[in-house]
CSV table of C-alpha atoms in Angstrom, one decimal:
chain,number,residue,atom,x,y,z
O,1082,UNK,CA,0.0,0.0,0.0
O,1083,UNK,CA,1.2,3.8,-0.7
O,1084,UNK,CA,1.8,5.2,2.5
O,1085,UNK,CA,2.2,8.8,0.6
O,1086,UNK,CA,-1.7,8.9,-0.5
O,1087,UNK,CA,-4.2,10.3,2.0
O,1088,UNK,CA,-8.0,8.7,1.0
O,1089,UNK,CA,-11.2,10.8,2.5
O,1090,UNK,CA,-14.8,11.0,2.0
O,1091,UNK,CA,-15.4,14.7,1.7
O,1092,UNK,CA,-17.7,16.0,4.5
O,1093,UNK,CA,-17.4,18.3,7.4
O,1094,UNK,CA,-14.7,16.3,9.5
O,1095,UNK,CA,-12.6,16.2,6.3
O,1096,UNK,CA,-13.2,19.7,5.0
O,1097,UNK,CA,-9.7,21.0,5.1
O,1098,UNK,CA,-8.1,17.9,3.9
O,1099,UNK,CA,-10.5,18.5,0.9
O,1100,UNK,CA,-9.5,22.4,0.6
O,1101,UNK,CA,-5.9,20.8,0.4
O,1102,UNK,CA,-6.7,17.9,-2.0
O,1103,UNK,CA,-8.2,21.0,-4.2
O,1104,UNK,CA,-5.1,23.1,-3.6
O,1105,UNK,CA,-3.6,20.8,-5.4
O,1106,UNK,CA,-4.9,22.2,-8.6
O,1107,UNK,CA,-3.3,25.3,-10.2
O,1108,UNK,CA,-5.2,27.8,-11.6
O,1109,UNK,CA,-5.4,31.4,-13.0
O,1110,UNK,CA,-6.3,34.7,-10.8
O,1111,UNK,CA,-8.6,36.9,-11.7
O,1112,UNK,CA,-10.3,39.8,-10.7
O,1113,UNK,CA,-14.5,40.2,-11.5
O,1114,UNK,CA,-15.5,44.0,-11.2
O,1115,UNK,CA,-19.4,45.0,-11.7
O,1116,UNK,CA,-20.8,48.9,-10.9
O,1117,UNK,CA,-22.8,49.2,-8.2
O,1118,UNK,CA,-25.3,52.5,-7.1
O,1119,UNK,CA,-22.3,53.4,-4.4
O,1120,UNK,CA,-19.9,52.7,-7.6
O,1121,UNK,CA,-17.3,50.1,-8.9
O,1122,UNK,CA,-16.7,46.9,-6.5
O,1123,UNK,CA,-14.2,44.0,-7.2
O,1124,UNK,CA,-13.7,40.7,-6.5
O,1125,UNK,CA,-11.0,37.5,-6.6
O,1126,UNK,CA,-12.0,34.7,-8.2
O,1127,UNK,CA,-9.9,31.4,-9.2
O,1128,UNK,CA,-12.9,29.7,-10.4
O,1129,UNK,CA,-12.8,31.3,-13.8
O,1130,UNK,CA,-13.5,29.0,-16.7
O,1131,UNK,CA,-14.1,28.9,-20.5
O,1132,UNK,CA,-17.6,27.1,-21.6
O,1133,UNK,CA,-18.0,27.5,-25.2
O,1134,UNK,CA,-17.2,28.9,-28.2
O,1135,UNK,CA,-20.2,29.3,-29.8
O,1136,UNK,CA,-21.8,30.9,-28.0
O,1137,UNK,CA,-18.8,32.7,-26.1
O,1138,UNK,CA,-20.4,31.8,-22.6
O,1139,UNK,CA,-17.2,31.7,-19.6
O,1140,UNK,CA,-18.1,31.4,-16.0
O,1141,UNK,CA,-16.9,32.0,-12.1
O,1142,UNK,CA,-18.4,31.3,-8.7
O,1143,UNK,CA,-18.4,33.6,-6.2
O,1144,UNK,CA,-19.5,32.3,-2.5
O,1145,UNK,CA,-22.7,32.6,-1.2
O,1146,UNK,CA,-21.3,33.5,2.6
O,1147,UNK,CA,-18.7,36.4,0.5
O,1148,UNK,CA,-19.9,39.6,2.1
O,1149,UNK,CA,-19.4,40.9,-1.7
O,1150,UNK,CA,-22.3,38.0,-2.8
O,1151,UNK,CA,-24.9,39.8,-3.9
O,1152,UNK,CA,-23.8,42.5,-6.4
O,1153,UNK,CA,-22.3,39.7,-8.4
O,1154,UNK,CA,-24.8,37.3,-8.3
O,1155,UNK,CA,-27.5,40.1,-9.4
O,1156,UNK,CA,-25.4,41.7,-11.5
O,1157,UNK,CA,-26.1,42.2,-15.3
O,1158,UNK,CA,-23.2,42.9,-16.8
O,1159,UNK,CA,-19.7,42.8,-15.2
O,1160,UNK,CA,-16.1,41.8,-16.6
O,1161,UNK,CA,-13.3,39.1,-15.8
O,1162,UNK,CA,-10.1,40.3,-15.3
O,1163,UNK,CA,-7.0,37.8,-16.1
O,1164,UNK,CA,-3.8,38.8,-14.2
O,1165,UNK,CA,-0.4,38.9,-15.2
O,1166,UNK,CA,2.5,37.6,-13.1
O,1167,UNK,CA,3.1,41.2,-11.4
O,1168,UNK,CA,-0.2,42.1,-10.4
O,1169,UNK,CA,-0.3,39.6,-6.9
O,1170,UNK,CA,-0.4,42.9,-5.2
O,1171,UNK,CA,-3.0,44.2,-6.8
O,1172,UNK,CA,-4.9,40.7,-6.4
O,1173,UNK,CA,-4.3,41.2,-2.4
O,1174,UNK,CA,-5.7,44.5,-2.1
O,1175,UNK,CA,-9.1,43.5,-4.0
O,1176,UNK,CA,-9.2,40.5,-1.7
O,1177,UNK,CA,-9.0,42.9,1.1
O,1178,UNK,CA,-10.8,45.6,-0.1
O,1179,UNK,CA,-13.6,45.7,-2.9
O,1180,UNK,CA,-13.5,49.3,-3.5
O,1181,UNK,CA,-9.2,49.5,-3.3
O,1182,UNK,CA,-9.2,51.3,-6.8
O,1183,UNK,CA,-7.7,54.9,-6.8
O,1184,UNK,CA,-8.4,57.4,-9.5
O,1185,UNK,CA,-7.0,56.2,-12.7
O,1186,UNK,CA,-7.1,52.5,-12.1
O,1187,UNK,CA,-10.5,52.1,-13.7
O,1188,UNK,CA,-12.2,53.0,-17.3
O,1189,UNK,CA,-15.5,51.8,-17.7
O,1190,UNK,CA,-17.2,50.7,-21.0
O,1191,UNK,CA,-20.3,51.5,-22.4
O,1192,UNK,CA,-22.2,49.9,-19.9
O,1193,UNK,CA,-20.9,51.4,-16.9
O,1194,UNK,CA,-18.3,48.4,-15.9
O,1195,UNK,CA,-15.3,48.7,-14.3
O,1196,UNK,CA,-12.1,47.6,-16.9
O,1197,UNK,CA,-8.8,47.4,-15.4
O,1198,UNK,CA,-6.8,48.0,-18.4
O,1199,UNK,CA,-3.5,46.6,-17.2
O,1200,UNK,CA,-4.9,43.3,-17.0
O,1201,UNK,CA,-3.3,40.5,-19.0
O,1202,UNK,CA,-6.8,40.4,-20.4
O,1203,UNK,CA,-10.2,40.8,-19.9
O,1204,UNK,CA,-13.9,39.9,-21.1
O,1205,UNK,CA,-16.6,42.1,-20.8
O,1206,UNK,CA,-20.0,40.2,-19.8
O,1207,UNK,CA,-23.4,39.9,-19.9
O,1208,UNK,CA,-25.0,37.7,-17.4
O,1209,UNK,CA,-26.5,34.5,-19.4
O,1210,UNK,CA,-27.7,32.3,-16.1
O,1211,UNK,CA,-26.9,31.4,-12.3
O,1212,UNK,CA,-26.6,28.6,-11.6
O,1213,UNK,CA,-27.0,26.7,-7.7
O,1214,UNK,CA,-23.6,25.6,-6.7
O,1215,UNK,CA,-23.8,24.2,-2.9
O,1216,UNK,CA,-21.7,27.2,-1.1
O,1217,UNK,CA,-21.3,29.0,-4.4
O,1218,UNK,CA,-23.4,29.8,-7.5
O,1219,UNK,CA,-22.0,29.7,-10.5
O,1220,UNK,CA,-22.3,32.8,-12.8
O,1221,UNK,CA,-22.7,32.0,-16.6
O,1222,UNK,CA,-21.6,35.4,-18.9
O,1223,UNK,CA,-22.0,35.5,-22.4
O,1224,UNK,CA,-18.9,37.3,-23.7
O,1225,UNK,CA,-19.4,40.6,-25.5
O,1226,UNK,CA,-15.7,41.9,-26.5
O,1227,UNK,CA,-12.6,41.0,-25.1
O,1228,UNK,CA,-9.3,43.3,-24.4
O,1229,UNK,CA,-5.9,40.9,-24.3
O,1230,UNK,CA,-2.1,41.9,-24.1
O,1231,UNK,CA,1.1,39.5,-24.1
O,1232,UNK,CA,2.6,39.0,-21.0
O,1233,UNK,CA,3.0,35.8,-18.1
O,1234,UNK,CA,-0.6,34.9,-16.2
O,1235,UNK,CA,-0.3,34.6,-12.2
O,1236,UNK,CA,-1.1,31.7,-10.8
O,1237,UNK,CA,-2.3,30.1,-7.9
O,1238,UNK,CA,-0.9,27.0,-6.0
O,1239,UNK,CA,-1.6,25.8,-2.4
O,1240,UNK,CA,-2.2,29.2,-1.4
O,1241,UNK,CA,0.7,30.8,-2.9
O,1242,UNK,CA,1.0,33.2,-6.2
O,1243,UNK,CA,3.9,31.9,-8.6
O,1244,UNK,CA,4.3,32.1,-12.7
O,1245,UNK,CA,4.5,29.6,-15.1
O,1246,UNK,CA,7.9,28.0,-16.7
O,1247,UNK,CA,7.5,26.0,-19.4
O,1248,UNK,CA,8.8,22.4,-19.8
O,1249,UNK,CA,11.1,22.7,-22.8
């Protein structure tokens, strides 16, 4: 037998063993920004994923307990910011603060949405469904236009930003 291997049934005696086990999985970090009446509000998000191509539909799940919740999940239009490999500060703030953003950080499009234009890219949104997700929803957006520059992504690993080096 592998003595290296942990085995779990996921449920509330196991739930940080299962945070780990899903830690384990790298993934991208973004940054979801929506207007609201008291203005722009952010939010981090690793759950970002592409759907389809046709329709362009990507999606992201924001918590249900997030105090930032409900202005996502109600929002009609908002946008998905990818970050690049030296924007982890910038990804700290927003997870501290939702309105962080100081004059000049911001445009907004048409719409009224909050673009951070140094992002590695981003898609502008209109909400297409929500979707029950136990502790989450998830957030369907058809994608309207997309802004992209070259440039590394930041990643996220076991609670740690990092880069990406290529195998060859």
């Amino acid at each position: 037998m592998d003595t290296d291997h942990q085995t779990f049934t996921p449920g509330p005696e196991t739930q940080r063993a299962f945070r780990d086990a899903l830690g384990r999985f790298a993934t991208g970090v973004t940054i979801v920004t929506t207007q609201t009446q008291d203005g722009p509000i952010a939010i981090t998000a690793n759950s970002f994923a592409s759907l389809s191509l046709d329709p362009p539909l990507v999606l992201w799940s924001p918590a249900k307990a997030s105090a930032r919740f409900r202005p996502f999940a109600e929002a009609k239009h908002f946008a998905i910011h990818v970050l690049a490999a030296d924007q982890a500060a910038l990804c700290s703030e927003v997870a501290k603060d939702a309105r962080r953003f100081r004059p000049g950080d911001l445009t907004e499009n048409e719409r009224g949405v909050p673009l951070i234009e140094s992002a590695l890219a981003h898609f502008e949104c209109a909400r297409d469904a929500v979707h029950d997700g136990g502790d989450h929803v998830i957030v369907v957006g058809r994608v309207e236009r997309v802004r992209m520059r070259e440039g590394e992504p930041l990643l996220f690993l076991q609670g740690q930003f990092g880069g990406f080096r290529a195998l060859g």
